[in-house]
XYZ file of C-alpha atoms in Angstrom:
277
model
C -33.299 11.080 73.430
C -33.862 14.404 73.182
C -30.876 15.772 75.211
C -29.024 13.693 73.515
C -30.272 15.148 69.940
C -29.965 19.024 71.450
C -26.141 19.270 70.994
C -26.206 17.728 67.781
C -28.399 20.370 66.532
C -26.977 23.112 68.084
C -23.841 22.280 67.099
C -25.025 21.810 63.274
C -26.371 25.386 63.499
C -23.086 26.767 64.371
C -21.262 24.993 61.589
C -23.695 26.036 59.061
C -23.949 29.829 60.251
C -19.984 29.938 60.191
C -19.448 28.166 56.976
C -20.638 31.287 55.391
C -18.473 33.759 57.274
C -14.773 34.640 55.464
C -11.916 34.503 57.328
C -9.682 37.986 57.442
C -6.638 38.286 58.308
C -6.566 40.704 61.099
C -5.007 44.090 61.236
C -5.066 44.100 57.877
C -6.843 46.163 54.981
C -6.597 46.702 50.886
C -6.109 49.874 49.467
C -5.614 50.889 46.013
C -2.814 53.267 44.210
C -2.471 54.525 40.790
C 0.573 54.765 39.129
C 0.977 58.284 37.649
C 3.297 57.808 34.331
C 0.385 54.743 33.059
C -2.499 55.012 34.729
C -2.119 51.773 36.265
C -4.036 51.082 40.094
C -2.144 48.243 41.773
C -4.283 46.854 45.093
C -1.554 47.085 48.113
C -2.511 44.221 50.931
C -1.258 46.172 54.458
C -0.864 43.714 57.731
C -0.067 46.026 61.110
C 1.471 43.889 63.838
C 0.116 42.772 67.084
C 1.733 45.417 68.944
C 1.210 48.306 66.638
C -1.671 49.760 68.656
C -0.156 49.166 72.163
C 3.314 50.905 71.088
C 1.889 54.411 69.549
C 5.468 55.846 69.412
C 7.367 52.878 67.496
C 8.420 52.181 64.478
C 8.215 49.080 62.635
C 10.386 47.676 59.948
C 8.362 47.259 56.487
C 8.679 43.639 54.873
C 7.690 44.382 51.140
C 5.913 41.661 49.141
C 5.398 40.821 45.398
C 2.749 38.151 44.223
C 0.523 39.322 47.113
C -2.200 36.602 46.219
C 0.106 33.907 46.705
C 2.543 35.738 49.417
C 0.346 37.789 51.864
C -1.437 34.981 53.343
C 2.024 32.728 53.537
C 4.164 34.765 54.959
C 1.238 37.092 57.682
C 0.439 33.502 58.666
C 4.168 32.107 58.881
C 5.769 35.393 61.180
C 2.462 35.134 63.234
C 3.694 32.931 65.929
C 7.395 33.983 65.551
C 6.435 37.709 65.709
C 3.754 37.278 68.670
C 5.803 35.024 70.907
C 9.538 37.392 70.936
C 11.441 35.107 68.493
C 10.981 37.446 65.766
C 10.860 41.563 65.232
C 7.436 42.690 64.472
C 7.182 44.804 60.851
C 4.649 46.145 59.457
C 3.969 43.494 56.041
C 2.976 44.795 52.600
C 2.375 43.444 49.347
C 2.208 44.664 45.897
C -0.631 42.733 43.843
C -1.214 42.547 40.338
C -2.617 45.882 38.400
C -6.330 45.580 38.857
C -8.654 44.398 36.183
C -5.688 42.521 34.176
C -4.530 38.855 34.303
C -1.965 38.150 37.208
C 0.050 36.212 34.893
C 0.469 39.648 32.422
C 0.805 42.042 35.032
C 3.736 39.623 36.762
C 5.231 38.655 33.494
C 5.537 42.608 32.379
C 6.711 44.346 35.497
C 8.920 42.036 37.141
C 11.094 41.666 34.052
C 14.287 43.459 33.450
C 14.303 43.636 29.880
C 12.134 43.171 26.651
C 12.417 39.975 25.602
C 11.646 39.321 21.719
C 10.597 35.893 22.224
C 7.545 35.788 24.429
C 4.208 37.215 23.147
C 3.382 38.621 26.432
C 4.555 42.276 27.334
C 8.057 42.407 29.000
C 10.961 44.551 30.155
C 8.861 47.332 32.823
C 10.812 46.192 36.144
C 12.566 49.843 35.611
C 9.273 51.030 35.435
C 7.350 49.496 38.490
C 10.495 49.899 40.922
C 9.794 53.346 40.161
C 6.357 52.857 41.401
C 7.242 51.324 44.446
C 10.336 54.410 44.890
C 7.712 57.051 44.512
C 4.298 56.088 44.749
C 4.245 52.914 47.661
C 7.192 53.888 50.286
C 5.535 57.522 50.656
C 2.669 56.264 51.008
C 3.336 53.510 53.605
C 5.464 55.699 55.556
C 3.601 59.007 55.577
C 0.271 56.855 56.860
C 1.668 54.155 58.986
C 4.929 54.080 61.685
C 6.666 52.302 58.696
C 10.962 52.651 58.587
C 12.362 54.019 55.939
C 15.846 52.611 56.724
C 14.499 49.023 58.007
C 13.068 47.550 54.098
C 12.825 44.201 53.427
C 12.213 42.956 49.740
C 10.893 39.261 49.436
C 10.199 37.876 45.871
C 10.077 34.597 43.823
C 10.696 32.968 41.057
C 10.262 36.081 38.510
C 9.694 38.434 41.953
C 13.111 36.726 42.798
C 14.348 38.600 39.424
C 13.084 41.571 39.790
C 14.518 42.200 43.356
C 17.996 40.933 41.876
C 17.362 43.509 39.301
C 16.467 46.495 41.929
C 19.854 44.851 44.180
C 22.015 45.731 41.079
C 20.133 48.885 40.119
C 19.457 50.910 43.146
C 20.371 49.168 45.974
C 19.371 51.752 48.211
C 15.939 51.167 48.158
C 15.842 48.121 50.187
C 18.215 47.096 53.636
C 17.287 43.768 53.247
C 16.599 40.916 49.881
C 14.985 37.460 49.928
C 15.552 36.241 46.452
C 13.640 32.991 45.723
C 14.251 30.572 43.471
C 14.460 33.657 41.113
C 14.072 33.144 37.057
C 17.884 33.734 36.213
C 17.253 32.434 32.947
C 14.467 35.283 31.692
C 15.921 36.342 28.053
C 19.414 34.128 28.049
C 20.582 34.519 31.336
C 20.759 38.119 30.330
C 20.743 39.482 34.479
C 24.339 37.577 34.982
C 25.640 40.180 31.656
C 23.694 43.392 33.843
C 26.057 46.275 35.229
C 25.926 46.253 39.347
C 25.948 49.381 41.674
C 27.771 48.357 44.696
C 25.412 49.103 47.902
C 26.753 51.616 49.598
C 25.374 50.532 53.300
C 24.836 46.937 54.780
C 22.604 44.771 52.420
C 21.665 41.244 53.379
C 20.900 39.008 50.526
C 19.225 35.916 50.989
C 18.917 33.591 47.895
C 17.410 30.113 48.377
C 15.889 27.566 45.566
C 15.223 23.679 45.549
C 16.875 21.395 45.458
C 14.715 19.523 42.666
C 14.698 22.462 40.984
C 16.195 21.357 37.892
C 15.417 19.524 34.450
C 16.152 16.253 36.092
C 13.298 16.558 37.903
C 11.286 17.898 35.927
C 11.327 21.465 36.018
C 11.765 23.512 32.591
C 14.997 25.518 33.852
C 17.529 24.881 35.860
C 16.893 27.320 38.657
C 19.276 25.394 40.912
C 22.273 25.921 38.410
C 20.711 29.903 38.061
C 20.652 30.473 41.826
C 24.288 29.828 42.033
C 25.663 31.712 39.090
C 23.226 35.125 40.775
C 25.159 34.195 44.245
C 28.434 34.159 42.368
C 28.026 37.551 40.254
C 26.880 38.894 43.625
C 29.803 37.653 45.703
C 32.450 38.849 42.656
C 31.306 42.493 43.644
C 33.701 42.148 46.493
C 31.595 44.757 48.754
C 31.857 44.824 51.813
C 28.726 46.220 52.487
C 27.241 42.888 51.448
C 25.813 39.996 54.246
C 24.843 37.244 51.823
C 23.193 33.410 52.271
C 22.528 30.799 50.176
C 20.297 28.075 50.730
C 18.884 25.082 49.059
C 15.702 24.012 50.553
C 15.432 20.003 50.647
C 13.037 18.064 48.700
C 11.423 20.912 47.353
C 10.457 21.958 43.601
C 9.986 25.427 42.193
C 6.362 24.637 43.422
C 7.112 23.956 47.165
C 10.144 25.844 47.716
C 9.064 29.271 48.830
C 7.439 28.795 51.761
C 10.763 27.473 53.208
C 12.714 30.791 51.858
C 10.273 33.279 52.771
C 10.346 32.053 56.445
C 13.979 31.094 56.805
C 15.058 34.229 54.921
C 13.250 36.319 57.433
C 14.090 34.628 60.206
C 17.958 35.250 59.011
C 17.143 39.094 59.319
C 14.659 39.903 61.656
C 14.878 36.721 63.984
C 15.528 37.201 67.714
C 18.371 34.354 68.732
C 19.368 34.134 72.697
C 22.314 34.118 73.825
């Protein structure tokens, strides 16, 4: 009986002494930036890929995140097989958390917002003022301390992220080669991002806007993001640039809840997957 008992215990002991180790996502770290103009420190969450020691001379392509509680473990977990096995490029991931000390929720609500909206109690309207942040304060420092392009960007955002990088898209292009827009909050402050004046990219931009397809009122869901997604991919496609690459894509089955997953893994396969011929 004893023998038998002897693996049981053992095997109890290593459950118990693992259960209180945390998991980390590896080849990754947290640092912390302040914002110059406020004050502000924003935690950045910084994944290198699996190759990033091995290749000392390359340079990776920088996917940039918003929501980074909710994003950084989705999508470092989703591109870890694609990246690993050859089916996908490997980039360097980063994403832009909440300012420290506050409430995600106000932080979100106030910087990924276009405009000042008189209606909501919370603070609104600083998405001019926290692209800025990412223009001057997170690409140099990304690319001056890692092998991070500065011609290879990749913005990925939802629901009000999804807003803000349609606001950046039709503000300064530039900034990013590449934009996953998901499910994005269309209808912040009447619609008023479908009114907004556009700068036509001047060099190949992808867009890639997906949403739910329950994600409207007869469903359940407060706003018609469905109907919201499509009027964004129309103002988009009115430009008439030719510098634009854009996809639209309603994920099936899914709600506002369930939907991003789908876009943020589809969306970068779309750009950075590896298809053979």
């Amino acid at each position: 009986m004893k023998l038998l008992l002897l693996p049981v215990v053992l095997l109890l002991f290593c459950i118990e002494v693992n259960a209180n180790t945390a998991y980390e996502i590896p080849r990754s770290a947290v640092i912390e930036l302040k914002e110059q103009s406020s004050g502000r420190v924003y935690p950045l969450f910084i994944q290198l890929p699996a190759s990033y020691a091995k290749q000392p001379d390359k340079v990776y392509p920088v996917i940039y995140l918003t929501d980074a509680h909710y994003s950084f473990p989705l999508v470092s977990g989703a591109t870890r097989f694609p990246m690993n096995s050859g089916v996908m490029q490997q980039a360097i991931i980063v994403a832009v958390s909440y300012e420290q000390g506050s409430e995600g929720a106000g932080s979100r609500i106030r910087d990924y917002t276009p405009s000042k909206a008189k209606a909501w109690r919370q603070e609104t309207g600083n998405a001019s003022g926290h692209m800025a942040f990412i223009r001057d304060t997170v690409f140099p420092f990304v690319e001056q301390n890692y092998r991070a392009s500065n011609t290879n960007r990749t913005f990925v955002g939802n629901s009000l992220g999804g807003l803000f990088g349609a606001y950046i898209l039709f503000t300064e292009p530039a900034l990013f080669t590449n934009y996953i827009l998901g499910s994005p909050s269309v209808w912040f402050d009447n619609n008023k991002i479908l009114a907004a004046s556009v700068v036509k990219p001047k060099a190949a931009t992808r867009v890639y806007i997906s949403v739910g397809e329950y994600e409207t009122p007869a469903y359940g869901e407060g706003q018609d993001m469905l109907a919201g997604a499509k009027q964004l991919t129309d103002k988009i496609l009115a430009l008439d640039s030719g510098n634009i690459d854009l996809r639209f894509s309603v994920v099936p089955s899914a709600s506002h809840a369930t939907a991003f997953p789908t876009t943020a893994i589809q969306g970068l396969d779309w750009i950075y997957g590896i298809k053979k011929q």
